PDB file of N, CA and C in Angstrom:
ATOM      1  N   MET A   1      23.591  31.414  -9.020  1.00 46.00           N
ATOM      2  CA  MET A   1      24.865  31.252  -8.361  1.00 46.00           C
ATOM      3  C   MET A   1      25.082  29.776  -8.029  1.00 46.00           C
ATOM      4  N   LEU A   2      26.203  29.244  -8.444  1.00 52.00           N
ATOM      5  CA  LEU A   2      26.524  27.840  -8.220  1.00 52.00           C
ATOM      6  C   LEU A   2      27.344  27.703  -6.941  1.00 52.00           C
ATOM      7  N   VAL A   3      26.844  26.948  -5.984  1.00 56.00           N
ATOM      8  CA  VAL A   3      27.533  26.707  -4.716  1.00 56.00           C
ATOM      9  C   VAL A   3      27.557  25.209  -4.464  1.00 56.00           C
ATOM     10  N   LYS A   4      28.251  24.797  -3.426  1.00 68.00           N
ATOM     11  CA  LYS A   4      28.232  23.383  -3.049  1.00 68.00           C
ATOM     12  C   LYS A   4      28.196  23.321  -1.526  1.00 68.00           C
ATOM     13  N   ILE A   5      26.998  23.102  -0.995  1.00 76.00           N
ATOM     14  CA  ILE A   5      26.786  23.022   0.437  1.00 76.00           C
ATOM     15  C   ILE A   5      26.254  21.628   0.742  1.00 76.00           C
ATOM     16  N   TYR A   6      26.914  20.937   1.653  1.00 72.00           N
ATOM     17  CA  TYR A   6      26.457  19.603   2.039  1.00 72.00           C
ATOM     18  C   TYR A   6      25.318  19.757   3.045  1.00 72.00           C
ATOM     19  N   VAL A   7      24.138  19.239   2.704  1.00 75.00           N
ATOM     20  CA  VAL A   7      22.983  19.355   3.592  1.00 75.00           C
ATOM     21  C   VAL A   7      22.666  18.028   4.285  1.00 75.00           C
ATOM     22  N   PHE A   8      23.229  16.933   3.784  1.00 79.00           N
ATOM     23  CA  PHE A   8      23.021  15.638   4.418  1.00 79.00           C
ATOM     24  C   PHE A   8      24.148  14.698   4.039  1.00 79.00           C
ATOM     25  N   ILE A   9      24.678  13.990   5.030  1.00 80.00           N
ATOM     26  CA  ILE A   9      25.623  12.900   4.797  1.00 80.00           C
ATOM     27  C   ILE A   9      25.176  11.759   5.703  1.00 80.00           C
ATOM     28  N   GLY A  10      24.898  10.598   5.112  1.00 81.00           N
ATOM     29  CA  GLY A  10      24.400   9.474   5.896  1.00 81.00           C
ATOM     30  C   GLY A  10      25.059   8.168   5.517  1.00 81.00           C
ATOM     31  N   LEU A  11      25.136   7.273   6.470  1.00 79.00           N
ATOM     32  CA  LEU A  11      25.719   5.962   6.286  1.00 79.00           C
ATOM     33  C   LEU A  11      24.607   4.941   6.097  1.00 79.00           C
ATOM     34  N   ALA A  12      24.729   4.092   5.069  1.00 83.00           N
ATOM     35  CA  ALA A  12      23.713   3.078   4.782  1.00 83.00           C
ATOM     36  C   ALA A  12      24.382   1.701   4.789  1.00 83.00           C
ATOM     37  N   PHE A  13      23.920   0.855   5.697  1.00 76.00           N
ATOM     38  CA  PHE A  13      24.433  -0.520   5.758  1.00 76.00           C
ATOM     39  C   PHE A  13      23.393  -1.408   6.410  1.00 76.00           C
ATOM     40  N   HIS A  14      23.498  -2.681   6.144  1.00 72.00           N
ATOM     41  CA  HIS A  14      22.609  -3.664   6.770  1.00 72.00           C
ATOM     42  C   HIS A  14      23.422  -4.411   7.818  1.00 72.00           C
ATOM     43  N   ARG A  15      22.868  -4.592   8.981  1.00 71.00           N
ATOM     44  CA  ARG A  15      23.626  -5.178  10.093  1.00 71.00           C
ATOM     45  C   ARG A  15      24.058  -6.613   9.838  1.00 71.00           C
ATOM     46  N   THR A  16      23.403  -7.330   8.933  1.00 72.00           N
ATOM     47  CA  THR A  16      23.837  -8.694   8.623  1.00 72.00           C
ATOM     48  C   THR A  16      24.941  -8.712   7.573  1.00 72.00           C
ATOM     49  N   ASP A  17      25.171  -7.584   6.908  1.00 63.00           N
ATOM     50  CA  ASP A  17      26.204  -7.492   5.873  1.00 63.00           C
ATOM     51  C   ASP A  17      27.045  -6.242   6.129  1.00 63.00           C
ATOM     52  N   CYS A  18      27.687  -6.187   7.286  1.00 71.00           N
ATOM     53  CA  CYS A  18      28.447  -4.991   7.666  1.00 71.00           C
ATOM     54  C   CYS A  18      29.791  -4.880   6.956  1.00 71.00           C
ATOM     55  N   VAL A  19      30.105  -5.841   6.106  1.00 81.00           N
ATOM     56  CA  VAL A  19      31.363  -5.767   5.372  1.00 81.00           C
ATOM     57  C   VAL A  19      31.344  -4.588   4.407  1.00 81.00           C
ATOM     58  N   HIS A  20      30.216  -4.345   3.759  1.00 84.00           N
ATOM     59  CA  HIS A  20      30.105  -3.254   2.789  1.00 84.00           C
ATOM     60  C   HIS A  20      29.071  -2.240   3.255  1.00 84.00           C
ATOM     61  N   PHE A  21      29.328  -1.003   2.901  1.00 89.00           N
ATOM     62  CA  PHE A  21      28.424   0.086   3.271  1.00 89.00           C
ATOM     63  C   PHE A  21      28.407   1.132   2.160  1.00 89.00           C
ATOM     64  N   LYS A  22      27.464   2.049   2.250  1.00 90.00           N
ATOM     65  CA  LYS A  22      27.386   3.169   1.317  1.00 90.00           C
ATOM     66  C   LYS A  22      27.249   4.459   2.123  1.00 90.00           C
ATOM     67  N   VAL A  23      27.816   5.512   1.579  1.00 91.00           N
ATOM     68  CA  VAL A  23      27.663   6.840   2.152  1.00 91.00           C
ATOM     69  C   VAL A  23      26.871   7.659   1.154  1.00 91.00           C
ATOM     70  N   VAL A  24      25.772   8.248   1.605  1.00 91.00           N
ATOM     71  CA  VAL A  24      24.922   9.071   0.744  1.00 91.00           C
ATOM     72  C   VAL A  24      25.125  10.524   1.141  1.00 91.00           C
ATOM     73  N   CYS A  25      25.404  11.343   0.157  1.00 89.00           N
ATOM     74  CA  CYS A  25      25.675  12.756   0.389  1.00 89.00           C
ATOM     75  C   CYS A  25      24.739  13.582  -0.493  1.00 89.00           C
ATOM     76  N   VAL A  26      24.025  14.517   0.108  1.00 87.00           N
ATOM     77  CA  VAL A  26      23.139  15.415  -0.632  1.00 87.00           C
ATOM     78  C   VAL A  26      23.762  16.804  -0.609  1.00 87.00           C
ATOM     79  N   ASN A  27      23.984  17.365  -1.804  1.00 84.00           N
ATOM     80  CA  ASN A  27      24.592  18.688  -1.943  1.00 84.00           C
ATOM     81  C   ASN A  27      23.577  19.688  -2.454  1.00 84.00           C
ATOM     82  N   LEU A  28      23.586  20.866  -1.874  1.00 81.00           N
ATOM     83  CA  LEU A  28      22.829  21.988  -2.425  1.00 81.00           C
ATOM     84  C   LEU A  28      23.743  22.670  -3.418  1.00 81.00           C
ATOM     85  N   VAL A  29      23.353  22.715  -4.699  1.00 77.00           N
ATOM     86  CA  VAL A  29      24.236  23.260  -5.725  1.00 77.00           C
ATOM     87  C   VAL A  29      23.777  24.603  -6.290  1.00 77.00           C
ATOM     88  N   LYS A  30      22.479  24.891  -6.224  1.00 70.00           N
ATOM     89  CA  LYS A  30      21.980  26.194  -6.665  1.00 70.00           C
ATOM     90  C   LYS A  30      21.117  26.772  -5.560  1.00 70.00           C
ATOM     91  N   LEU A  31      21.641  27.786  -4.915  1.00 65.00           N
ATOM     92  CA  LEU A  31      21.025  28.341  -3.718  1.00 65.00           C
ATOM     93  C   LEU A  31      19.632  28.903  -3.957  1.00 65.00           C
ATOM     94  N   LYS A  32      19.457  29.704  -4.970  1.00 65.00           N
ATOM     95  CA  LYS A  32      18.169  30.365  -5.205  1.00 65.00           C
ATOM     96  C   LYS A  32      17.097  29.403  -5.696  1.00 65.00           C
ATOM     97  N   GLU A  33      17.484  28.318  -6.336  1.00 66.00           N
ATOM     98  CA  GLU A  33      16.522  27.376  -6.904  1.00 66.00           C
ATOM     99  C   GLU A  33      16.305  26.145  -6.024  1.00 66.00           C
ATOM    100  N   ASP A  34      17.039  26.029  -4.911  1.00 71.00           N
ATOM    101  CA  ASP A  34      17.001  24.817  -4.081  1.00 71.00           C
ATOM    102  C   ASP A  34      17.199  23.564  -4.933  1.00 71.00           C
ATOM    103  N   LEU A  35      18.305  23.528  -5.654  1.00 78.00           N
ATOM    104  CA  LEU A  35      18.639  22.412  -6.536  1.00 78.00           C
ATOM    105  C   LEU A  35      19.700  21.549  -5.850  1.00 78.00           C
ATOM    106  N   PHE A  36      19.414  20.244  -5.749  1.00 83.00           N
ATOM    107  CA  PHE A  36      20.276  19.324  -5.024  1.00 83.00           C
ATOM    108  C   PHE A  36      20.822  18.237  -5.943  1.00 83.00           C
ATOM    109  N   HIS A  37      22.033  17.750  -5.626  1.00 86.00           N
ATOM    110  CA  HIS A  37      22.623  16.575  -6.264  1.00 86.00           C
ATOM    111  C   HIS A  37      22.849  15.521  -5.194  1.00 86.00           C
ATOM    112  N   ILE A  38      22.808  14.263  -5.599  1.00 88.00           N
ATOM    113  CA  ILE A  38      23.105  13.162  -4.683  1.00 88.00           C
ATOM    114  C   ILE A  38      24.358  12.443  -5.164  1.00 88.00           C
ATOM    115  N   GLN A  39      25.268  12.180  -4.221  1.00 91.00           N
ATOM    116  CA  GLN A  39      26.478  11.411  -4.477  1.00 91.00           C
ATOM    117  C   GLN A  39      26.437  10.178  -3.582  1.00 91.00           C
ATOM    118  N   ILE A  40      26.929   9.052  -4.100  1.00 92.00           N
ATOM    119  CA  ILE A  40      26.947   7.811  -3.328  1.00 92.00           C
ATOM    120  C   ILE A  40      28.351   7.219  -3.373  1.00 92.00           C
ATOM    121  N   TYR A  41      28.881   6.924  -2.193  1.00 94.00           N
ATOM    122  CA  TYR A  41      30.157   6.229  -2.082  1.00 94.00           C
ATOM    123  C   TYR A  41      29.880   4.774  -1.737  1.00 94.00           C
ATOM    124  N   SER A  42      30.539   3.855  -2.430  1.00 92.00           N
ATOM    125  CA  SER A  42      30.399   2.426  -2.161  1.00 92.00           C
ATOM    126  C   SER A  42      31.722   1.889  -1.626  1.00 92.00           C
ATOM    127  N   SER A  43      31.675   1.236  -0.460  1.00 91.00           N
ATOM    128  CA  SER A  43      32.894   0.643   0.094  1.00 91.00           C
ATOM    129  C   SER A  43      33.333  -0.566  -0.729  1.00 91.00           C
ATOM    130  N   GLU A  44      32.392  -1.148  -1.452  1.00 90.00           N
ATOM    131  CA  GLU A  44      32.718  -2.311  -2.284  1.00 90.00           C
ATOM    132  C   GLU A  44      33.582  -1.910  -3.482  1.00 90.00           C
ATOM    133  N   THR A  45      33.210  -0.805  -4.157  1.00 93.00           N
ATOM    134  CA  THR A  45      33.973  -0.343  -5.317  1.00 93.00           C
ATOM    135  C   THR A  45      35.008   0.712  -4.951  1.00 93.00           C
ATOM    136  N   ARG A  46      34.866   1.306  -3.759  1.00 94.00           N
ATOM    137  CA  ARG A  46      35.733   2.389  -3.273  1.00 94.00           C
ATOM    138  C   ARG A  46      35.707   3.602  -4.197  1.00 94.00           C
ATOM    139  N   LYS A  47      34.514   3.883  -4.735  1.00 95.00           N
ATOM    140  CA  LYS A  47      34.357   5.023  -5.642  1.00 95.00           C
ATOM    141  C   LYS A  47      33.106   5.807  -5.298  1.00 95.00           C
ATOM    142  N   TRP A  48      33.133   7.109  -5.625  1.00 93.00           N
ATOM    143  CA  TRP A  48      31.967   7.986  -5.520  1.00 93.00           C
ATOM    144  C   TRP A  48      31.243   7.993  -6.850  1.00 93.00           C
ATOM    145  N   LYS A  49      29.929   8.014  -6.810  1.00 91.00           N
ATOM    146  CA  LYS A  49      29.127   8.144  -8.021  1.00 91.00           C
ATOM    147  C   LYS A  49      28.190   9.336  -7.844  1.00 91.00           C
ATOM    148  N   ILE A  50      28.209  10.238  -8.795  1.00 87.00           N
ATOM    149  CA  ILE A  50      27.308  11.384  -8.782  1.00 87.00           C
ATOM    150  C   ILE A  50      26.142  11.062  -9.703  1.00 87.00           C
ATOM    151  N   LEU A  51      24.930  11.142  -9.180  1.00 87.00           N
ATOM    152  CA  LEU A  51      23.759  10.840 -10.001  1.00 87.00           C
ATOM    153  C   LEU A  51      23.564  11.892 -11.070  1.00 87.00           C
ATOM    154  N   ASP A  52      23.072  11.468 -12.226  1.00 80.00           N
ATOM    155  CA  ASP A  52      22.885  12.358 -13.368  1.00 80.00           C
ATOM    156  C   ASP A  52      21.774  13.374 -13.153  1.00 80.00           C
ATOM    157  N   LYS A  53      20.734  12.995 -12.418  1.00 77.00           N
ATOM    158  CA  LYS A  53      19.603  13.893 -12.267  1.00 77.00           C
ATOM    159  C   LYS A  53      19.708  14.707 -10.977  1.00 77.00           C
ATOM    160  N   SER A  54      19.134  15.887 -11.028  1.00 78.00           N
ATOM    161  CA  SER A  54      19.103  16.773  -9.871  1.00 78.00           C
ATOM    162  C   SER A  54      17.744  16.686  -9.198  1.00 78.00           C
ATOM    163  N   ILE A  55      17.704  17.091  -7.939  1.00 77.00           N
ATOM    164  CA  ILE A  55      16.461  17.109  -7.172  1.00 77.00           C
ATOM    165  C   ILE A  55      16.115  18.550  -6.879  1.00 77.00           C
ATOM    166  N   SER A  56      14.902  18.904  -7.133  1.00 72.00           N
ATOM    167  CA  SER A  56      14.424  20.237  -6.794  1.00 72.00           C
ATOM    168  C   SER A  56      13.462  20.101  -5.621  1.00 72.00           C
ATOM    169  N   ALA A  57      13.752  20.812  -4.557  1.00 63.00           N
ATOM    170  CA  ALA A  57      12.900  20.771  -3.368  1.00 63.00           C
ATOM    171  C   ALA A  57      12.613  22.191  -2.918  1.00 63.00           C
ATOM    172  N   GLN A  58      11.509  22.373  -2.239  1.00 58.00           N
ATOM    173  CA  GLN A  58      11.134  23.712  -1.815  1.00 58.00           C
ATOM    174  C   GLN A  58      11.844  24.139  -0.545  1.00 58.00           C
ATOM    175  N   HIS A  59      12.237  23.197   0.283  1.00 49.00           N
ATOM    176  CA  HIS A  59      12.872  23.531   1.549  1.00 49.00           C
ATOM    177  C   HIS A  59      14.071  22.632   1.793  1.00 49.00           C
ATOM    178  N   LYS A  60      15.176  23.225   2.208  1.00 47.00           N
ATOM    179  CA  LYS A  60      16.379  22.458   2.510  1.00 47.00           C
ATOM    180  C   LYS A  60      16.172  21.534   3.704  1.00 47.00           C
ATOM    181  N   THR A  61      15.203  21.824   4.546  1.00 51.00           N
ATOM    182  CA  THR A  61      14.989  21.016   5.744  1.00 51.00           C
ATOM    183  C   THR A  61      14.456  19.629   5.440  1.00 51.00           C
ATOM    184  N   TYR A  62      14.120  19.334   4.188  1.00 64.00           N
ATOM    185  CA  TYR A  62      13.744  17.964   3.837  1.00 64.00           C
ATOM    186  C   TYR A  62      14.872  16.999   4.181  1.00 64.00           C
ATOM    187  N   PHE A  63      16.106  17.477   4.172  1.00 76.00           N
ATOM    188  CA  PHE A  63      17.262  16.607   4.341  1.00 76.00           C
ATOM    189  C   PHE A  63      17.910  16.739   5.717  1.00 76.00           C
ATOM    190  N   SER A  64      17.199  17.315   6.660  1.00 72.00           N
ATOM    191  CA  SER A  64      17.783  17.529   7.989  1.00 72.00           C
ATOM    192  C   SER A  64      18.067  16.226   8.723  1.00 72.00           C
ATOM    193  N   TYR A  65      17.078  15.352   8.845  1.00 80.00           N
ATOM    194  CA  TYR A  65      17.231  14.118   9.601  1.00 80.00           C
ATOM    195  C   TYR A  65      16.815  12.943   8.730  1.00 80.00           C
ATOM    196  N   GLY A  66      17.737  12.015   8.514  1.00 85.00           N
ATOM    197  CA  GLY A  66      17.434  10.875   7.665  1.00 85.00           C
ATOM    198  C   GLY A  66      17.602   9.559   8.389  1.00 85.00           C
ATOM    199  N   VAL A  67      16.849   8.562   7.942  1.00 87.00           N
ATOM    200  CA  VAL A  67      16.901   7.217   8.502  1.00 87.00           C
ATOM    201  C   VAL A  67      17.027   6.230   7.345  1.00 87.00           C
ATOM    202  N   TYR A  68      17.955   5.291   7.479  1.00 88.00           N
ATOM    203  CA  TYR A  68      18.102   4.236   6.479  1.00 88.00           C
ATOM    204  C   TYR A  68      17.238   3.048   6.891  1.00 88.00           C
ATOM    205  N   TRP A  69      16.345   2.627   5.989  1.00 89.00           N
ATOM    206  CA  TRP A  69      15.474   1.489   6.251  1.00 89.00           C
ATOM    207  C   TRP A  69      15.055   0.860   4.935  1.00 89.00           C
ATOM    208  N   ASN A  70      15.178  -0.450   4.835  1.00 88.00           N
ATOM    209  CA  ASN A  70      14.675  -1.206   3.689  1.00 88.00           C
ATOM    210  C   ASN A  70      15.232  -0.688   2.353  1.00 88.00           C
ATOM    211  N   GLN A  71      16.543  -0.564   2.277  1.00 89.00           N
ATOM    212  CA  GLN A  71      17.243  -0.125   1.057  1.00 89.00           C
ATOM    213  C   GLN A  71      16.916   1.303   0.623  1.00 89.00           C
ATOM    214  N   ALA A  72      16.491   2.150   1.547  1.00 92.00           N
ATOM    215  CA  ALA A  72      16.169   3.537   1.203  1.00 92.00           C
ATOM    216  C   ALA A  72      16.469   4.451   2.384  1.00 92.00           C
ATOM    217  N   ILE A  73      16.687   5.719   2.079  1.00 91.00           N
ATOM    218  CA  ILE A  73      16.825   6.729   3.118  1.00 91.00           C
ATOM    219  C   ILE A  73      15.558   7.560   3.115  1.00 91.00           C
ATOM    220  N   TYR A  74      14.990   7.717   4.292  1.00 89.00           N
ATOM    221  CA  TYR A  74      13.767   8.505   4.473  1.00 89.00           C
ATOM    222  C   TYR A  74      14.121   9.733   5.300  1.00 89.00           C
ATOM    223  N   TRP A  75      13.591  10.890   4.891  1.00 85.00           N
ATOM    224  CA  TRP A  75      13.837  12.120   5.620  1.00 85.00           C
ATOM    225  C   TRP A  75      12.567  12.581   6.321  1.00 85.00           C
ATOM    226  N   VAL A  76      12.747  13.088   7.522  1.00 76.00           N
ATOM    227  CA  VAL A  76      11.630  13.592   8.322  1.00 76.00           C
ATOM    228  C   VAL A  76      11.001  14.782   7.592  1.00 76.00           C
ATOM    229  N   PRO A  77       9.697  14.747   7.415  1.00 71.00           N
ATOM    230  CA  PRO A  77       9.052  15.834   6.670  1.00 71.00           C
ATOM    231  C   PRO A  77       8.813  17.065   7.534  1.00 71.00           C
ATOM    232  N   ASN A  78       8.826  18.230   6.870  1.00 65.00           N
ATOM    233  CA  ASN A  78       8.402  19.439   7.566  1.00 65.00           C
ATOM    234  C   ASN A  78       7.094  19.939   6.963  1.00 65.00           C
ATOM    235  N   THR A  79       6.565  19.173   6.035  1.00 67.00           N
ATOM    236  CA  THR A  79       5.248  19.435   5.437  1.00 67.00           C
ATOM    237  C   THR A  79       4.482  18.121   5.477  1.00 67.00           C
ATOM    238  N   PHE A  80       3.558  17.927   4.577  1.00 68.00           N
ATOM    239  CA  PHE A  80       2.787  16.687   4.556  1.00 68.00           C
ATOM    240  C   PHE A  80       3.324  15.673   3.556  1.00 68.00           C
ATOM    241  N   LYS A  81       4.620  15.774   3.230  1.00 74.00           N
ATOM    242  CA  LYS A  81       5.235  14.816   2.318  1.00 74.00           C
ATOM    243  C   LYS A  81       6.524  14.292   2.913  1.00 74.00           C
ATOM    244  N   LEU A  82       6.737  13.001   2.779  1.00 81.00           N
ATOM    245  CA  LEU A  82       7.941  12.334   3.238  1.00 81.00           C
ATOM    246  C   LEU A  82       8.882  12.200   2.046  1.00 81.00           C
ATOM    247  N   SER A  83      10.169  12.464   2.236  1.00 84.00           N
ATOM    248  CA  SER A  83      11.153  12.318   1.164  1.00 84.00           C
ATOM    249  C   SER A  83      11.819  10.959   1.271  1.00 84.00           C
ATOM    250  N   ARG A  84      12.032  10.303   0.116  1.00 88.00           N
ATOM    251  CA  ARG A  84      12.652   8.978   0.112  1.00 88.00           C
ATOM    252  C   ARG A  84      13.624   8.870  -1.054  1.00 88.00           C
ATOM    253  N   PHE A  85      14.779   8.252  -0.798  1.00 90.00           N
ATOM    254  CA  PHE A  85      15.740   7.949  -1.852  1.00 90.00           C
ATOM    255  C   PHE A  85      16.074   6.473  -1.759  1.00 90.00           C
ATOM    256  N   LYS A  86      15.741   5.726  -2.828  1.00 93.00           N
ATOM    257  CA  LYS A  86      16.017   4.283  -2.872  1.00 93.00           C
ATOM    258  C   LYS A  86      17.418   4.062  -3.441  1.00 93.00           C
ATOM    259  N   LEU A  87      18.253   3.412  -2.668  1.00 90.00           N
ATOM    260  CA  LEU A  87      19.633   3.205  -3.083  1.00 90.00           C
ATOM    261  C   LEU A  87      19.772   2.197  -4.212  1.00 90.00           C
ATOM    262  N   ASP A  88      18.918   1.177  -4.244  1.00 89.00           N
ATOM    263  CA  ASP A  88      19.054   0.157  -5.285  1.00 89.00           C
ATOM    264  C   ASP A  88      18.641   0.672  -6.663  1.00 89.00           C
ATOM    265  N   THR A  89      17.594   1.492  -6.738  1.00 92.00           N
ATOM    266  CA  THR A  89      17.122   1.999  -8.032  1.00 92.00           C
ATOM    267  C   THR A  89      17.540   3.446  -8.299  1.00 92.00           C
ATOM    268  N   LYS A  90      18.124   4.098  -7.295  1.00 90.00           N
ATOM    269  CA  LYS A  90      18.571   5.501  -7.383  1.00 90.00           C
ATOM    270  C   LYS A  90      17.412   6.446  -7.690  1.00 90.00           C
ATOM    271  N   GLU A  91      16.248   6.162  -7.124  1.00 90.00           N
ATOM    272  CA  GLU A  91      15.047   6.982  -7.331  1.00 90.00           C
ATOM    273  C   GLU A  91      14.749   7.829  -6.103  1.00 90.00           C
ATOM    274  N   PHE A  92      14.442   9.093  -6.351  1.00 87.00           N
ATOM    275  CA  PHE A  92      14.045  10.011  -5.298  1.00 87.00           C
ATOM    276  C   PHE A  92      12.561  10.302  -5.480  1.00 87.00           C
ATOM    277  N   ALA A  93      11.817  10.337  -4.366  1.00 84.00           N
ATOM    278  CA  ALA A  93      10.378  10.591  -4.464  1.00 84.00           C
ATOM    279  C   ALA A  93       9.878  11.285  -3.207  1.00 84.00           C
ATOM    280  N   PHE A  94       8.787  12.029  -3.372  1.00 80.00           N
ATOM    281  CA  PHE A  94       8.047  12.579  -2.254  1.00 80.00           C
ATOM    282  C   PHE A  94       6.808  11.702  -2.062  1.00 80.00           C
ATOM    283  N   LEU A  95       6.580  11.255  -0.836  1.00 81.00           N
ATOM    284  CA  LEU A  95       5.462  10.374  -0.539  1.00 81.00           C
ATOM    285  C   LEU A  95       4.479  11.100   0.359  1.00 81.00           C
ATOM    286  N   PRO A  96       3.182  11.046   0.040  1.00 76.00           N
ATOM    287  CA  PRO A  96       2.197  11.706   0.902  1.00 76.00           C
ATOM    288  C   PRO A  96       2.042  10.957   2.215  1.00 76.00           C
ATOM    289  N   LEU A  97       1.770  11.689   3.287  1.00 73.00           N
ATOM    290  CA  LEU A  97       1.589  11.073   4.594  1.00 73.00           C
ATOM    291  C   LEU A  97       0.124  10.780   4.888  1.00 73.00           C
ATOM    292  N   THR A  98      -0.784  11.256   4.070  1.00 68.00           N
ATOM    293  CA  THR A  98      -2.205  11.045   4.325  1.00 68.00           C
ATOM    294  C   THR A  98      -2.743   9.902   3.510  1.00 68.00           C
TER     295      THR A  98
END
């Protein structure tokens, strides 16, 4: 079943360059498979970009609370892995905490 549920929307900007910002949106698109898409809005181009690749995660709570730091968004883990999305390279990864 194809759905579109927004599980995270976050603002990414650097305080020394507040002229431009990005909005990162994570959508749940396949409920049974926990399949997510990421969309990025750029204030510089005034356009949304949908990434070509999908993210598969075991729990939707990976995207509950996010923090923007050092050109990436980090999500609070509910297991022993931290989720990270780098805005400059558009890479998503799970990082071990141990």
